Amino acid sequence: MCSPEHFAVEYAINPWMDVTTPVDRELAVKQWDRLRETLVGLGHQVHLLTPEPGLPDMVYAANGAFVVDGSVYGARFKHEQRAGEAAAHHAFYAEQSWRFVAPSETNEGEGDFAYVPEAHGGLILAGHGFRTEIAAHAEAQEVLGRPVVSLRLIDPRFYHLDVALAALDDANVVYFPGAFSAASQRVLTQLFPDAVIADDEDAMAFGLNLVSDGANVVLNSEATRLAGKLKAAGYNPVPVELAELKKGGGSVKCCIAELRH
Ligand code: ARG
């Protein structure tokens, strides 16, 4: 995770960002802190990246890389405004002993890649259409040695995979079908017949942008309806308020890069 100490909406690279809406940075830091405390309270270890001035989106740490089984596929940001973030993530992995592979193709890390370890022996789900290039899906498969399933995103409000789909445990996912092309919806139905299905309201509340440890599902507090569906499916929803960070087009999952050893 990376503190929003320098968070701002200074440019608009997704439909949620409005440079004329003021951001309360102090409140953003407070809300982000609660998220960090929530994860620690659930027994998870949180590592921190040092935020850098001039990189106002650095709080969305999920975009910096994608890690599977100790191997790290680095990010290469689509927009020049965020390009500088990749080096900070690279340095983090280099300091510890991860196998880091630098990308040639444009991809925004966990923003567009999800991993479901027990689905069909270990599946990578990958989004394209707005940020990550489909060529990066093939590159990720070569780097990580797991099958990558390409899914086409069609709604600019859901510009990253992680605002439309999330892994709930080692084998199942939750997603909002309307964010995907008709063919990609069929692929998801085939792969995950028992998926939890979210609707437009859940997605607009940033409910899909969640992080789950298989039992506890940390999600945006606005997504009350989705929380109910997850509870009915046997999970424990843990709501966290992240209204300030929504102004940048992100929520819980965007703030968290998962380290999979
Ligand atoms: N303002 C950031 C961007 O548009 C938000 C990134 C959200 N992160 C995510 N993993 N979806 O790039």
Tab-separated table of C-alpha atoms and ligand atoms in Angstrom:
chain	number	residue	atom	x	y	z
A	1	MET	CA	0.000	0.000	0.000
A	2	CYS	CA	1.038	3.583	-0.514
A	3	SER	CA	-0.274	6.497	1.566
A	4	PRO	CA	-2.279	9.189	-0.292
A	5	GLU	CA	-0.070	11.953	1.184
A	6	HIS	CA	0.302	13.454	-2.286
A	7	PHE	CA	-3.106	12.393	-3.599
A	8	ALA	CA	-4.898	14.887	-5.875
A	9	VAL	CA	-7.080	14.942	-8.957
A	10	GLU	CA	-4.874	17.055	-11.215
A	11	TYR	CA	-5.689	15.318	-14.482
A	12	ALA	CA	-8.601	13.180	-15.681
A	13	ILE	CA	-7.726	9.797	-17.187
A	14	ASN	CA	-10.963	8.010	-16.279
A	15	PRO	CA	-14.616	9.164	-16.152
A	16	TRP	CA	-14.636	9.337	-12.325
A	17	MET	CA	-11.945	12.006	-12.194
A	18	ASP	CA	-13.113	15.630	-12.266
A	19	VAL	CA	-10.334	18.185	-11.807
A	20	THR	CA	-12.856	20.785	-10.596
A	21	THR	CA	-14.038	18.666	-7.615
A	22	PRO	CA	-11.941	19.473	-4.554
A	23	VAL	CA	-10.190	16.618	-2.774
A	24	ASP	CA	-9.772	16.552	1.014
A	25	ARG	CA	-6.330	15.017	1.229
A	26	GLU	CA	-6.327	14.809	5.018
A	27	LEU	CA	-9.579	12.868	4.917
A	28	ALA	CA	-8.156	10.667	2.155
A	29	VAL	CA	-5.207	9.795	4.404
A	30	LYS	CA	-7.555	9.080	7.329
A	31	GLN	CA	-9.779	6.791	5.269
A	32	TRP	CA	-6.763	5.041	3.762
A	33	ASP	CA	-5.364	4.543	7.279
A	34	ARG	CA	-8.573	2.845	8.344
A	35	LEU	CA	-8.263	0.510	5.377
A	36	ARG	CA	-4.687	-0.352	6.366
A	37	GLU	CA	-5.741	-0.892	10.003
A	38	THR	CA	-8.626	-3.080	8.851
A	39	LEU	CA	-6.257	-5.369	6.946
A	40	VAL	CA	-3.843	-5.559	9.874
A	41	GLY	CA	-6.793	-6.258	12.199
A	42	LEU	CA	-7.749	-9.201	9.991
A	43	GLY	CA	-4.250	-10.606	10.473
A	44	HIS	CA	-2.616	-9.494	7.219
A	45	GLN	CA	0.855	-8.040	6.865
A	46	VAL	CA	1.017	-4.694	5.066
A	47	HIS	CA	4.177	-3.356	3.416
A	48	LEU	CA	4.354	0.326	2.534
A	49	LEU	CA	5.703	2.157	-0.479
A	50	THR	CA	6.954	5.707	0.070
A	51	PRO	CA	4.635	8.157	-1.716
A	52	GLU	CA	6.321	10.591	-4.084
A	53	PRO	CA	5.337	14.185	-4.818
A	54	GLY	CA	4.213	14.653	-8.419
A	55	LEU	CA	2.660	11.173	-8.563
A	56	PRO	CA	-0.866	11.855	-7.205
A	57	ASP	CA	-2.238	8.427	-8.235
A	58	MET	CA	0.465	6.472	-6.411
A	59	VAL	CA	-2.051	5.560	-3.699
A	60	TYR	CA	-3.541	3.107	-6.234
A	61	ALA	CA	-0.758	0.633	-5.562
A	62	ALA	CA	-2.517	-2.255	-7.303
A	63	ASN	CA	-1.452	-0.863	-10.667
A	64	GLY	CA	2.302	-1.246	-10.107
A	65	ALA	CA	2.751	-4.956	-10.802
A	66	PHE	CA	1.116	-8.395	-10.804
A	67	VAL	CA	2.567	-11.185	-8.676
A	68	VAL	CA	1.932	-14.929	-8.924
A	69	ASP	CA	3.922	-17.586	-7.029
A	70	GLY	CA	6.794	-15.226	-6.237
A	71	SER	CA	7.164	-14.021	-9.825
A	72	VAL	CA	6.500	-10.367	-10.549
A	73	TYR	CA	5.300	-9.052	-13.894
A	74	GLY	CA	6.057	-5.329	-13.818
A	75	ALA	CA	3.668	-2.606	-14.959
A	76	ARG	CA	3.991	-0.224	-17.848
A	77	PHE	CA	1.414	2.527	-17.473
A	78	LYS	CA	-0.724	3.684	-20.364
A	79	HIS	CA	-0.746	7.333	-19.352
A	80	GLU	CA	2.417	9.356	-19.110
A	81	GLN	CA	1.158	11.001	-15.885
A	82	ARG	CA	1.527	7.677	-14.059
A	83	ALA	CA	4.586	6.269	-15.849
A	84	GLY	CA	6.926	7.274	-13.019
A	85	GLU	CA	5.164	4.977	-10.542
A	86	ALA	CA	6.547	1.809	-12.127
A	87	ALA	CA	10.107	2.458	-10.878
A	88	ALA	CA	8.976	2.690	-7.234
A	89	HIS	CA	7.267	-0.690	-7.481
A	90	HIS	CA	10.262	-2.213	-9.256
A	91	ALA	CA	12.563	-0.956	-6.475
A	92	PHE	CA	10.296	-2.512	-3.825
A	93	TYR	CA	10.473	-5.963	-5.428
A	94	ALA	CA	14.192	-5.638	-6.150
A	95	GLU	CA	14.946	-4.945	-2.465
A	96	GLN	CA	13.297	-8.184	-1.465
A	97	SER	CA	14.135	-11.339	-3.325
A	98	TRP	CA	11.348	-11.537	-5.851
A	99	ARG	CA	11.819	-12.643	-9.432
A	100	PHE	CA	10.992	-9.433	-11.280
A	101	VAL	CA	10.353	-9.345	-15.015
A	102	ALA	CA	10.135	-5.958	-16.695
A	103	PRO	CA	7.330	-5.679	-19.259
A	104	SER	CA	7.609	-4.639	-22.897
A	105	GLU	CA	3.856	-4.268	-23.248
A	106	THR	CA	1.483	-1.716	-21.735
A	107	ASN	CA	-0.243	-3.129	-18.665
A	108	GLU	CA	-1.485	-1.755	-15.347
A	109	GLY	CA	-0.710	-4.630	-13.014
A	110	GLU	CA	-3.474	-5.878	-10.770
A	111	GLY	CA	-5.744	-3.215	-12.173
A	112	ASP	CA	-6.203	-5.539	-15.139
A	113	PHE	CA	-4.990	-8.919	-13.859
A	114	ALA	CA	-6.618	-11.193	-11.290
A	115	TYR	CA	-5.488	-14.627	-10.117
A	116	VAL	CA	-7.722	-17.529	-9.128
A	117	PRO	CA	-5.326	-20.253	-7.871
A	118	GLU	CA	-7.719	-23.199	-7.637
A	119	ALA	CA	-9.768	-22.494	-10.758
A	120	HIS	CA	-8.769	-24.955	-13.484
A	121	GLY	CA	-5.362	-25.422	-11.831
A	122	GLY	CA	-4.605	-21.689	-11.538
A	123	LEU	CA	-6.107	-19.132	-13.902
A	124	ILE	CA	-5.139	-15.562	-14.636
A	125	LEU	CA	-8.044	-13.342	-15.714
A	126	ALA	CA	-6.987	-10.296	-17.694
A	127	GLY	CA	-8.856	-7.206	-18.853
A	128	HIS	CA	-8.285	-5.179	-22.016
A	129	GLY	CA	-10.069	-2.420	-23.835
A	130	PHE	CA	-9.003	0.702	-21.970
A	131	ARG	CA	-5.585	0.404	-20.316
A	132	THR	CA	-3.802	-2.941	-20.634
A	133	GLU	CA	-2.947	-4.075	-24.178
A	134	ILE	CA	-3.940	-7.582	-25.176
A	135	ALA	CA	-0.276	-8.237	-26.091
A	136	ALA	CA	0.492	-7.888	-22.382
A	137	HIS	CA	-1.833	-10.822	-21.669
A	138	ALA	CA	0.376	-13.067	-23.780
A	139	GLU	CA	3.468	-11.576	-22.160
A	140	ALA	CA	2.070	-12.234	-18.671
A	141	GLN	CA	1.384	-15.853	-19.590
A	142	GLU	CA	5.012	-16.311	-20.695
A	143	VAL	CA	6.357	-14.628	-17.540
A	144	LEU	CA	4.048	-16.350	-15.055
A	145	GLY	CA	3.431	-19.748	-16.686
A	146	ARG	CA	-0.285	-19.766	-16.035
A	147	PRO	CA	-3.072	-19.644	-18.601
A	148	VAL	CA	-4.341	-16.129	-19.172
A	149	VAL	CA	-7.971	-15.613	-20.130
A	150	SER	CA	-8.532	-12.329	-21.963
A	151	LEU	CA	-11.726	-10.471	-21.150
A	152	ARG	CA	-12.847	-7.408	-23.063
A	153	LEU	CA	-14.063	-4.416	-21.057
A	154	ILE	CA	-16.610	-2.265	-22.897
A	155	ASP	CA	-17.781	0.418	-20.435
A	156	PRO	CA	-15.386	3.344	-19.794
A	157	ARG	CA	-16.645	3.679	-16.212
A	158	PHE	CA	-15.187	0.223	-15.615
A	159	TYR	CA	-11.861	0.909	-17.283
A	160	HIS	CA	-9.882	-1.646	-15.268
A	161	LEU	CA	-10.761	-5.299	-14.648
A	162	ASP	CA	-10.592	-4.727	-10.878
A	163	VAL	CA	-13.580	-2.371	-10.880
A	164	ALA	CA	-15.699	-5.057	-12.576
A	165	LEU	CA	-14.466	-8.395	-11.206
A	166	ALA	CA	-12.741	-9.767	-8.119
A	167	ALA	CA	-11.567	-13.127	-6.802
A	168	LEU	CA	-13.568	-14.068	-3.688
A	169	ASP	CA	-11.516	-17.088	-2.713
A	170	ASP	CA	-9.194	-19.620	-4.348
A	171	ALA	CA	-11.848	-20.780	-6.796
A	172	ASN	CA	-14.663	-18.293	-7.205
A	173	VAL	CA	-15.205	-14.733	-8.403
A	174	VAL	CA	-17.775	-11.943	-8.283
A	175	TYR	CA	-18.355	-9.733	-11.316
A	176	PHE	CA	-20.628	-7.245	-13.036
A	177	PRO	CA	-21.523	-8.766	-16.436
A	178	GLY	CA	-22.411	-5.402	-18.023
A	179	ALA	CA	-18.775	-4.306	-17.921
A	180	PHE	CA	-17.792	-7.070	-20.381
A	181	SER	CA	-18.456	-7.819	-24.051
A	182	ALA	CA	-21.150	-10.432	-24.703
A	183	ALA	CA	-18.518	-13.000	-25.690
A	184	SER	CA	-16.458	-12.331	-22.561
A	185	GLN	CA	-19.608	-12.735	-20.457
A	186	ARG	CA	-20.054	-16.183	-22.005
A	187	VAL	CA	-16.445	-17.056	-21.153
A	188	LEU	CA	-17.018	-16.041	-17.534
A	189	THR	CA	-20.236	-18.064	-17.314
A	190	GLN	CA	-18.419	-21.120	-18.659
A	191	LEU	CA	-15.444	-20.774	-16.295
A	192	PHE	CA	-17.347	-19.693	-13.182
A	193	PRO	CA	-20.899	-21.094	-13.229
A	194	ASP	CA	-21.245	-20.406	-9.494
A	195	ALA	CA	-19.935	-16.831	-9.528
A	196	VAL	CA	-21.625	-14.159	-7.435
A	197	ILE	CA	-23.256	-11.763	-9.910
A	198	ALA	CA	-23.206	-8.043	-9.172
A	199	ASP	CA	-25.444	-5.438	-10.789
A	200	ASP	CA	-25.007	-1.902	-12.040
A	201	GLU	CA	-25.714	-0.398	-8.620
A	202	ASP	CA	-23.077	-2.608	-6.941
A	203	ALA	CA	-20.542	-1.702	-9.617
A	204	MET	CA	-21.271	2.048	-9.474
A	205	ALA	CA	-20.720	1.929	-5.697
A	206	PHE	CA	-17.255	0.499	-6.462
A	207	GLY	CA	-18.310	-2.704	-4.715
A	208	LEU	CA	-16.374	-4.958	-7.085
A	209	ASN	CA	-13.146	-3.178	-6.244
A	210	LEU	CA	-12.724	-5.455	-3.231
A	211	VAL	CA	-10.088	-7.554	-1.560
A	212	SER	CA	-10.891	-10.962	-0.106
A	213	ASP	CA	-8.838	-13.405	1.944
A	214	GLY	CA	-11.328	-16.148	1.180
A	215	ALA	CA	-13.427	-15.457	4.281
A	216	ASN	CA	-13.389	-11.696	4.885
A	217	VAL	CA	-14.281	-9.446	1.986
A	218	VAL	CA	-13.123	-5.855	2.440
A	219	LEU	CA	-15.225	-3.571	0.255
A	220	ASN	CA	-16.420	-0.002	-0.211
A	221	SER	CA	-19.047	0.888	2.415
A	222	GLU	CA	-21.375	2.343	-0.247
A	223	ALA	CA	-21.848	-1.116	-1.723
A	224	THR	CA	-24.408	-2.233	0.864
A	225	ARG	CA	-26.379	-4.375	-1.562
A	226	LEU	CA	-23.344	-6.275	-2.735
A	227	ALA	CA	-22.335	-6.770	0.922
A	228	GLY	CA	-25.714	-8.485	1.433
A	229	LYS	CA	-25.183	-10.780	-1.564
A	230	LEU	CA	-21.711	-11.735	-0.316
A	231	LYS	CA	-23.065	-12.500	3.138
A	232	ALA	CA	-25.750	-14.708	1.616
A	233	ALA	CA	-22.992	-16.516	-0.305
A	234	GLY	CA	-21.177	-17.290	2.963
A	235	TYR	CA	-18.552	-14.541	3.096
A	236	ASN	CA	-18.005	-11.950	5.819
A	237	PRO	CA	-18.283	-8.464	4.291
A	238	VAL	CA	-16.078	-5.822	5.946
A	239	PRO	CA	-17.131	-2.334	4.781
A	240	VAL	CA	-14.582	0.493	4.620
A	241	GLU	CA	-15.300	4.120	3.722
A	242	LEU	CA	-13.080	5.439	0.925
A	243	ALA	CA	-15.130	8.315	-0.516
A	244	GLU	CA	-12.146	10.605	-1.156
A	245	LEU	CA	-10.258	8.000	-3.160
A	246	LYS	CA	-13.354	7.363	-5.281
A	247	LYS	CA	-12.747	10.837	-6.730
A	248	GLY	CA	-9.665	9.407	-8.430
A	249	GLY	CA	-11.617	6.432	-9.732
A	250	GLY	CA	-10.566	3.815	-7.226
A	251	SER	CA	-11.441	2.047	-3.996
A	252	VAL	CA	-10.262	-0.828	-1.785
A	253	LYS	CA	-8.605	-3.105	-4.349
A	254	CYS	CA	-6.898	-0.233	-6.188
A	255	CYS	CA	-5.081	0.635	-2.958
A	256	ILE	CA	-3.729	-2.883	-2.425
A	257	ALA	CA	-1.119	-4.818	-4.379
A	258	GLU	CA	-1.287	-8.443	-3.291
A	259	LEU	CA	2.014	-10.218	-2.703
A	260	ARG	CA	1.599	-13.874	-3.651
A	261	HIS	CA	4.584	-15.946	-2.578
B	1	ARG	N1	-6.721	7.570	-11.185
B	1	ARG	C1	-6.238	6.242	-11.372
B	1	ARG	C2	-6.195	5.913	-12.842
B	1	ARG	O1	-7.078	6.288	-13.554
B	1	ARG	C3	-7.083	5.270	-10.628
B	1	ARG	C4	-6.540	3.882	-10.658
B	1	ARG	C5	-7.412	2.910	-9.951
B	1	ARG	N2	-6.753	1.684	-9.759
B	1	ARG	C6	-7.267	0.487	-10.058
B	1	ARG	N3	-6.581	-0.556	-9.732
B	1	ARG	N4	-8.394	0.366	-10.685
B	1	ARG	O2	-5.302	5.302	-13.320
